Amino acid sequence: MTDTSLPPSPRRNVLAPILRMVGVVPFLVFALLFLIGPTLYIVLGAFQRTGGGWTLENIVALNTPSVRNAYWVSIKISFISALLGCLIGFAMSAGAVLGGLPKWVRSPLLTFSGVASNFAGVPLAFAFLATIGPAGLITMWLRQDLGINLRAYGFNLLSTPGLIITYLFFQIPLMILIITPALDGLRREWREAAMVLGATGWQYWRMVALPILFPSLLGCLALLFANAFGAVATAIALTGSSLNIAPILLYAQIRGDVLGNPHLGYALATGMIAITAVANTVYIVLRARSERWLR
């Protein structure tokens, strides 16, 4: 029996790749208009004067004491919140995945983490101010009913520790979402083999599990650092101008008042872009390395 089907036409073969790309066009347009375009505009603006022309003055101005201090405080806040988020999130995820908790705990935990990891900006700042702020619900309850004055113990939400605590609300859930698949990748056979060879639970974690998870943990730390370092709206809405950190200094320069220098703001933003790009690159490299073991 002869095959009467016609061979595909050359025109159809040429159009097939183009048609497959149609579905990607909206994403490419969105990325170009709202990510690539604004980023290029900011980077180019960092090398321009207000009246026009190219200059390196804005980049040189980043070496002033106030700017260096703002970057240092931002790096410190981002690193501490990322480190605490990694430790707490890893412990919670390990308890849900490997700790023998009931299976129904995992699904609500991941659902809440998916929501909380994206809850930032003005709503998050308002939620913390209304809860543990100077006149927050819990603050007033502790003061009036229990006689505990948080201010007397040195706690102030509108400070560096307060900002770190606020950042943990989205740092911990993000860590849970990222590290859970890595914990799922730990094979049961590895633990059983370690136990057969006489290893204790601590020895298994120290000599088998943690070395395998170490690239993932470092990658998560880098990603959480970048996530906190770029959290502009939360810092501004929570502390206003009371903290000298890079996002607040950036906002002060580009908001358009007489003391602002938009192009210095662009230079500040360019520095933040460079730092977050390095952190994200570290995360991508370490994540790819860890996936070799967890496939």
Coordinates of C-alpha atoms in Angstrom, one line a residue:
M1 CA 0.0 0.0 0.0
T2 CA 1.5 3.3 -1.1
D3 CA 1.7 6.4 1.1
T4 CA -0.4 9.1 -0.6
S5 CA 0.3 11.7 2.1
L6 CA 2.0 14.8 0.7
P7 CA 5.4 15.9 2.1
P8 CA 5.4 19.1 4.1
S9 CA 5.9 22.2 1.9
P10 CA 9.0 24.3 2.3
R11 CA 6.8 27.3 3.1
R12 CA 5.2 25.4 6.1
N13 CA 8.7 24.5 7.4
V14 CA 9.7 28.2 7.3
L15 CA 6.6 29.4 9.1
A16 CA 6.7 26.8 11.8
P17 CA 9.4 28.5 14.0
I18 CA 7.8 31.9 13.5
L19 CA 4.4 30.6 14.6
R20 CA 6.0 29.0 17.7
M21 CA 7.4 32.3 18.7
V22 CA 4.1 34.1 18.6
G23 CA 3.2 33.1 22.1
V24 CA 6.5 34.5 23.4
V25 CA 6.0 37.9 21.8
P26 CA 3.8 39.4 24.6
F27 CA 6.5 38.4 27.2
L28 CA 9.3 39.9 25.1
V29 CA 7.4 43.1 24.6
F30 CA 6.6 43.4 28.3
A31 CA 10.3 42.7 29.3
L32 CA 11.5 45.3 26.8
L33 CA 9.1 48.0 27.9
F34 CA 9.2 47.5 31.7
L35 CA 12.6 45.8 32.4
I36 CA 15.2 46.2 29.7
G37 CA 14.2 49.7 28.5
P38 CA 14.0 51.4 32.0
T39 CA 17.3 49.7 33.0
L40 CA 19.1 51.0 30.0
Y41 CA 17.6 54.5 30.6
I42 CA 18.8 54.5 34.2
V43 CA 22.3 53.2 33.3
L44 CA 22.7 55.8 30.5
G45 CA 21.3 58.6 32.8
A46 CA 24.0 57.8 35.3
F47 CA 26.6 59.1 32.8
Q48 CA 24.8 62.3 31.9
R49 CA 24.5 65.8 33.3
T50 CA 21.2 67.5 34.2
G51 CA 21.7 70.0 31.4
G52 CA 22.9 67.4 28.9
G53 CA 26.2 65.9 27.9
W54 CA 28.2 62.9 29.2
T55 CA 30.1 62.9 32.5
L56 CA 31.5 60.7 35.1
E57 CA 30.7 63.1 38.0
N58 CA 27.7 61.0 39.1
I59 CA 29.8 57.9 39.3
V60 CA 32.5 59.7 41.2
A61 CA 29.9 61.1 43.6
L62 CA 29.1 57.5 44.8
N63 CA 32.4 57.6 46.7
T64 CA 31.2 60.3 49.1
P65 CA 30.9 59.3 52.8
S66 CA 27.1 59.5 52.9
V67 CA 26.6 57.3 49.8
R68 CA 29.2 54.8 51.0
N69 CA 27.5 54.6 54.4
A70 CA 24.1 54.2 52.7
Y71 CA 25.4 51.3 50.6
W72 CA 27.0 49.7 53.7
V73 CA 23.9 49.9 55.8
S74 CA 21.8 48.5 52.9
I75 CA 24.3 45.6 52.5
K76 CA 24.3 44.9 56.2
I77 CA 20.5 44.9 56.4
S78 CA 20.2 42.7 53.3
F79 CA 22.9 40.2 54.4
I80 CA 21.5 39.8 58.0
S81 CA 17.9 39.4 56.8
A82 CA 19.1 36.9 54.1
L83 CA 21.1 34.9 56.6
L84 CA 18.2 34.8 59.1
G85 CA 15.8 34.0 56.4
C86 CA 17.9 31.1 55.2
L87 CA 18.3 29.6 58.6
I88 CA 14.7 29.9 59.7
G89 CA 13.3 29.0 56.3
F90 CA 15.6 26.0 56.0
A91 CA 14.6 24.7 59.5
M92 CA 10.8 25.1 58.7
S93 CA 11.1 23.5 55.3
A94 CA 13.2 20.6 56.6
G95 CA 10.7 20.1 59.4
A96 CA 7.8 19.9 56.8
V97 CA 9.7 17.7 54.3
L98 CA 11.9 15.5 56.4
G99 CA 10.9 16.1 60.0
G100 CA 8.0 13.7 60.2
L101 CA 5.3 16.4 60.4
P102 CA 1.8 15.5 59.2
K103 CA 1.5 15.6 55.4
W104 CA -1.3 18.2 55.6
V105 CA 1.1 20.8 57.1
R106 CA 3.2 21.0 53.9
S107 CA 0.5 22.2 51.5
P108 CA -0.7 25.1 53.7
L109 CA 2.9 26.1 54.4
L110 CA 3.8 26.3 50.7
T111 CA 0.6 28.1 49.9
F112 CA 1.2 30.7 52.6
S113 CA 4.8 31.0 51.5
G114 CA 3.8 31.7 48.0
V115 CA 1.5 34.6 49.1
A116 CA 3.8 36.0 51.8
S117 CA 6.9 36.0 49.6
N118 CA 5.2 38.5 47.3
F119 CA 3.7 40.6 50.1
A120 CA 5.9 43.6 50.3
G121 CA 5.9 47.4 49.7
V122 CA 3.4 49.8 51.3
P123 CA 1.0 47.0 52.5
L124 CA 3.7 45.2 54.4
A125 CA 5.0 48.4 56.0
F126 CA 1.5 49.4 57.0
A127 CA 0.8 45.9 58.5
F128 CA 3.9 46.0 60.7
L129 CA 3.3 49.6 61.7
A130 CA -0.3 48.7 62.7
T131 CA 0.9 45.6 64.6
I132 CA 4.2 46.4 66.3
G133 CA 4.8 50.0 65.4
P134 CA 5.1 52.8 68.1
A135 CA 1.3 52.8 68.4
G136 CA 0.6 49.3 67.0
L137 CA -1.9 46.9 68.3
I138 CA 0.5 44.5 70.0
T139 CA 2.7 47.4 71.3
M140 CA -0.3 49.1 73.0
W141 CA -1.6 45.8 74.4
L142 CA 1.8 44.9 75.9
R143 CA 2.1 48.4 77.4
Q144 CA -1.4 48.8 78.8
D145 CA -2.3 45.2 79.9
L146 CA 1.1 43.7 80.7
G147 CA 3.2 46.8 81.6
I148 CA 5.8 45.9 79.0
N149 CA 7.2 48.9 77.1
L150 CA 9.0 47.8 74.0
R151 CA 10.7 51.2 73.7
A152 CA 12.2 50.8 77.2
Y153 CA 13.9 47.6 76.0
G154 CA 15.3 49.4 73.0
F155 CA 13.0 48.1 70.3
N156 CA 12.0 50.5 67.6
L157 CA 10.4 49.3 64.4
L158 CA 11.6 52.4 62.5
S159 CA 15.3 51.3 62.8
T160 CA 17.7 48.9 61.3
P161 CA 16.6 45.9 63.5
G162 CA 12.9 46.8 62.8
L163 CA 13.6 46.8 59.0
I164 CA 15.3 43.5 59.3
I165 CA 12.3 42.0 61.1
T166 CA 10.0 43.4 58.5
Y167 CA 12.1 41.9 55.7
L168 CA 12.0 38.5 57.3
F169 CA 8.2 38.4 56.6
F170 CA 9.0 37.8 52.9
Q171 CA 12.5 36.4 53.2
I172 CA 11.5 33.3 55.2
P173 CA 8.7 32.3 52.8
L174 CA 10.9 32.8 49.8
M175 CA 13.5 30.5 51.3
I176 CA 10.9 27.9 52.0
L177 CA 9.8 27.9 48.3
I178 CA 13.3 27.7 47.0
I179 CA 14.8 25.1 49.3
T180 CA 11.8 22.7 49.4
P181 CA 12.5 21.2 46.0
A182 CA 16.2 20.7 47.0
L183 CA 15.2 18.9 50.1
D184 CA 12.8 16.8 48.0
G185 CA 15.8 15.8 45.9
L186 CA 17.6 14.2 48.8
R187 CA 17.2 10.5 48.1
R188 CA 16.2 8.1 50.8
E189 CA 18.8 5.6 49.6
W190 CA 21.6 8.0 50.7
R191 CA 20.3 8.2 54.2
E192 CA 19.8 4.4 54.4
A193 CA 23.3 3.8 53.0
A194 CA 24.7 6.1 55.6
M195 CA 22.8 4.3 58.4
V196 CA 24.0 0.9 57.2
L197 CA 27.6 2.1 57.4
G198 CA 27.0 3.1 61.0
A199 CA 26.5 6.9 60.6
T200 CA 24.3 8.8 63.1
G201 CA 21.7 11.3 62.0
W202 CA 24.1 14.2 62.7
Q203 CA 26.9 12.5 60.7
Y204 CA 24.5 12.0 57.8
W205 CA 23.6 15.7 57.7
R206 CA 27.2 16.8 58.2
M207 CA 28.9 14.5 55.7
V208 CA 26.2 13.7 53.1
A209 CA 23.1 16.0 53.1
L210 CA 24.7 19.4 53.9
P211 CA 27.6 19.0 51.3
I212 CA 25.0 18.2 48.7
L213 CA 22.7 21.1 49.7
F214 CA 25.6 23.6 50.3
P215 CA 25.5 25.1 46.7
S216 CA 21.7 25.5 47.0
L217 CA 22.0 27.1 50.4
L218 CA 24.6 29.6 49.2
G219 CA 22.5 30.3 46.1
C220 CA 19.5 30.9 48.3
L221 CA 21.5 33.3 50.4
A222 CA 22.6 35.2 47.3
L223 CA 19.0 35.4 46.0
L224 CA 17.6 36.5 49.4
F225 CA 20.3 39.2 49.6
A226 CA 19.4 40.5 46.2
N227 CA 15.7 40.4 47.1
A228 CA 16.2 42.5 50.3
F229 CA 18.7 44.9 48.7
G230 CA 16.2 45.8 46.0
A231 CA 13.2 46.3 48.4
V232 CA 12.7 50.0 47.8
A233 CA 9.1 50.5 48.6
T234 CA 9.1 48.7 51.9
A235 CA 12.0 50.6 53.3
I236 CA 10.6 54.0 52.2
A237 CA 7.1 53.3 53.5
L238 CA 8.3 52.0 56.8
T239 CA 11.1 54.3 57.8
G240 CA 10.7 57.3 55.6
S241 CA 13.9 59.3 55.8
S242 CA 15.0 58.1 59.3
L243 CA 17.5 55.6 57.9
N244 CA 20.3 56.4 55.5
I245 CA 20.1 53.4 53.2
A246 CA 20.6 53.2 49.4
P247 CA 16.8 52.9 48.5
I248 CA 15.8 55.9 50.6
L249 CA 18.8 58.0 49.3
L250 CA 17.9 57.0 45.8
Y251 CA 14.3 58.1 46.4
A252 CA 15.4 61.5 47.8
Q253 CA 17.5 62.2 44.7
I254 CA 14.9 61.3 42.0
R255 CA 11.7 62.6 43.6
G256 CA 12.3 66.0 42.0
D257 CA 12.7 68.5 44.9
V258 CA 15.3 71.3 44.8
L259 CA 17.9 69.3 46.6
G260 CA 17.6 66.3 44.4
N261 CA 19.8 65.3 41.5
P262 CA 18.1 62.8 39.3
H263 CA 21.2 61.7 37.6
L264 CA 22.9 61.0 40.9
G265 CA 19.9 58.9 41.6
Y266 CA 20.4 57.1 38.4
A267 CA 24.0 56.4 39.5
L268 CA 22.8 55.1 42.8
A269 CA 20.3 52.9 41.0
T270 CA 23.1 51.7 38.6
G271 CA 25.2 50.6 41.6
M272 CA 22.2 48.8 43.1
I273 CA 21.6 47.1 39.7
A274 CA 25.2 45.9 39.6
I275 CA 25.1 44.5 43.2
T276 CA 21.8 42.6 42.6
A277 CA 23.1 41.4 39.2
V278 CA 26.2 39.9 40.9
A279 CA 24.0 38.3 43.6
N280 CA 21.6 36.8 41.1
T281 CA 24.5 35.5 38.9
V282 CA 25.9 33.7 42.0
Y283 CA 22.5 32.2 42.6
I284 CA 22.1 31.0 39.0
V285 CA 25.6 29.4 38.9
L286 CA 25.2 27.7 42.3
R287 CA 21.7 26.6 41.5
A288 CA 22.8 24.9 38.3
R289 CA 25.7 23.2 40.2
S290 CA 23.4 21.8 42.9
E291 CA 20.9 20.5 40.4
R292 CA 23.5 18.0 39.1
W293 CA 23.2 16.1 42.4
L294 CA 19.5 16.5 42.9
R295 CA 18.2 15.3 39.5

